[in-house]
Amino acid sequence: GKPAAPTGLTKVGSGCCHTYGDFSWNPVPGAEKYEVLMDGQVGCLTDHSAQFNAPATTGRVQPGVGLCLGSQYNVTIRAYANGLGCEPSPAIRISL
């Protein structure tokens, strides 16, 4: 079946240049990888995601362009197992 949504998603750091967000989360049994999605809300209104192979429980979202310090994002995480993505976690609102 599909894995559960990871819990405990937290911004653990941010900075520039290129602008990035660092996140941590709780592991999900059976997960093969995790995907963190940053949905732009205020400021830079571009969305960015990054995938991290299990057993990682931290990761950096750092596209070459598009994230901006001072912008706000709704951030979610989902786990994948057997090629299937679970429902995303509840969003957390962060500022970079």
Short mmCIF file of C-alpha atoms in Angstrom, two decimals:
data_model
loop_
_atom_site.label_atom_id
_atom_site.label_comp_id
_atom_site.label_asym_id
_atom_site.label_seq_id
_atom_site.Cartn_x
_atom_site.Cartn_y
_atom_site.Cartn_z
CA GLY A 1 0.00 0.00 0.00
CA LYS A 2 0.90 3.63 -0.01
CA PRO A 3 3.10 4.89 2.80
CA ALA A 4 1.83 7.35 5.36
CA ALA A 5 2.65 11.04 5.05
CA PRO A 6 5.83 11.94 6.93
CA THR A 7 5.33 13.87 10.16
CA GLY A 8 7.46 16.46 11.87
CA LEU A 9 8.32 18.55 8.80
CA THR A 10 10.44 21.45 10.05
CA LYS A 11 12.54 24.18 8.48
CA VAL A 12 15.99 23.80 10.00
CA GLY A 13 17.84 26.44 8.01
CA SER A 14 17.84 28.77 5.03
CA GLY A 15 20.15 31.15 3.29
CA CYS A 16 21.60 32.17 -0.04
CA CYS A 17 23.23 32.13 -2.68
CA HIS A 18 21.59 30.31 -4.48
CA THR A 19 18.74 30.68 -2.01
CA TYR A 20 17.88 27.44 -0.23
CA GLY A 21 15.68 25.92 2.45
CA ASP A 22 16.82 23.06 4.68
CA PHE A 23 14.18 20.74 6.13
CA SER A 24 13.96 17.75 8.44
CA TRP A 25 11.21 15.17 8.91
CA ASN A 26 10.44 11.91 10.63
CA PRO A 27 11.15 8.71 8.66
CA VAL A 28 8.30 6.58 7.30
CA PRO A 29 8.73 2.79 7.43
CA GLY A 30 9.05 1.36 3.95
CA ALA A 31 9.57 4.68 2.20
CA GLU A 32 11.99 4.67 -0.73
CA LYS A 33 12.22 8.43 -1.19
CA TYR A 34 10.72 11.70 -0.02
CA GLU A 35 9.66 14.78 -1.95
CA VAL A 36 9.57 18.23 -0.38
CA LEU A 37 7.45 20.80 -2.23
CA MET A 38 7.72 24.52 -1.58
CA ASP A 39 4.62 26.39 -2.81
CA GLY A 40 5.29 30.11 -3.14
CA GLN A 41 2.75 32.26 -1.27
CA VAL A 42 4.18 35.75 -0.73
CA GLY A 43 7.11 37.26 -2.63
CA CYS A 44 8.60 34.89 -5.20
CA LEU A 45 5.56 32.98 -6.40
CA THR A 46 7.35 30.03 -7.96
CA ASP A 47 7.09 26.45 -6.74
CA HIS A 48 10.07 24.18 -6.22
CA SER A 49 10.50 20.62 -5.11
CA ALA A 50 13.34 18.21 -4.45
CA GLN A 51 13.50 14.47 -3.87
CA PHE A 52 15.67 12.66 -1.36
CA ASN A 53 16.34 8.93 -1.22
CA ALA A 54 15.53 7.13 2.02
CA PRO A 55 16.80 6.81 4.69
CA ALA A 56 17.43 10.56 4.51
CA THR A 57 15.49 12.58 7.10
CA THR A 58 16.94 15.94 6.08
CA GLY A 59 17.27 17.67 2.76
CA ARG A 60 18.00 20.93 1.01
CA VAL A 61 15.74 22.50 -1.62
CA GLN A 62 18.10 24.68 -3.64
CA PRO A 63 17.14 25.40 -7.24
CA GLY A 64 19.50 27.54 -9.26
CA VAL A 65 16.94 30.33 -9.44
CA GLY A 66 13.47 31.04 -8.12
CA LEU A 67 13.66 30.95 -4.34
CA CYS A 68 13.90 34.34 -2.65
CA LEU A 69 14.94 35.35 0.83
CA GLY A 70 12.05 37.07 2.56
CA SER A 71 9.44 35.10 0.63
CA GLN A 72 6.85 32.87 2.30
CA TYR A 73 6.10 29.30 1.29
CA ASN A 74 3.70 26.56 2.21
CA VAL A 75 5.84 23.43 2.45
CA THR A 76 4.64 19.83 2.30
CA ILE A 77 6.37 16.46 2.14
CA ARG A 78 5.29 13.12 0.74
CA ALA A 79 6.81 9.67 0.83
CA TYR A 80 7.10 7.21 -2.06
CA ALA A 81 7.11 3.42 -1.90
CA ASN A 82 6.83 0.97 -4.79
CA GLY A 83 6.65 3.96 -7.10
CA LEU A 84 3.53 5.29 -5.42
CA GLY A 85 3.39 8.69 -3.75
CA CYS A 86 1.38 9.12 -0.58
CA GLU A 87 -0.84 12.06 0.21
CA PRO A 88 1.24 15.09 1.18
CA SER A 89 1.63 16.12 4.79
CA PRO A 90 -0.26 19.12 6.16
CA ALA A 91 1.50 22.28 5.00
CA ILE A 92 3.76 24.35 7.20
CA ARG A 93 4.15 28.08 6.48
CA ILE A 94 7.74 29.25 6.46
CA SER A 95 9.70 32.34 5.51
CA LEU A 96 13.13 32.11 3.95
#
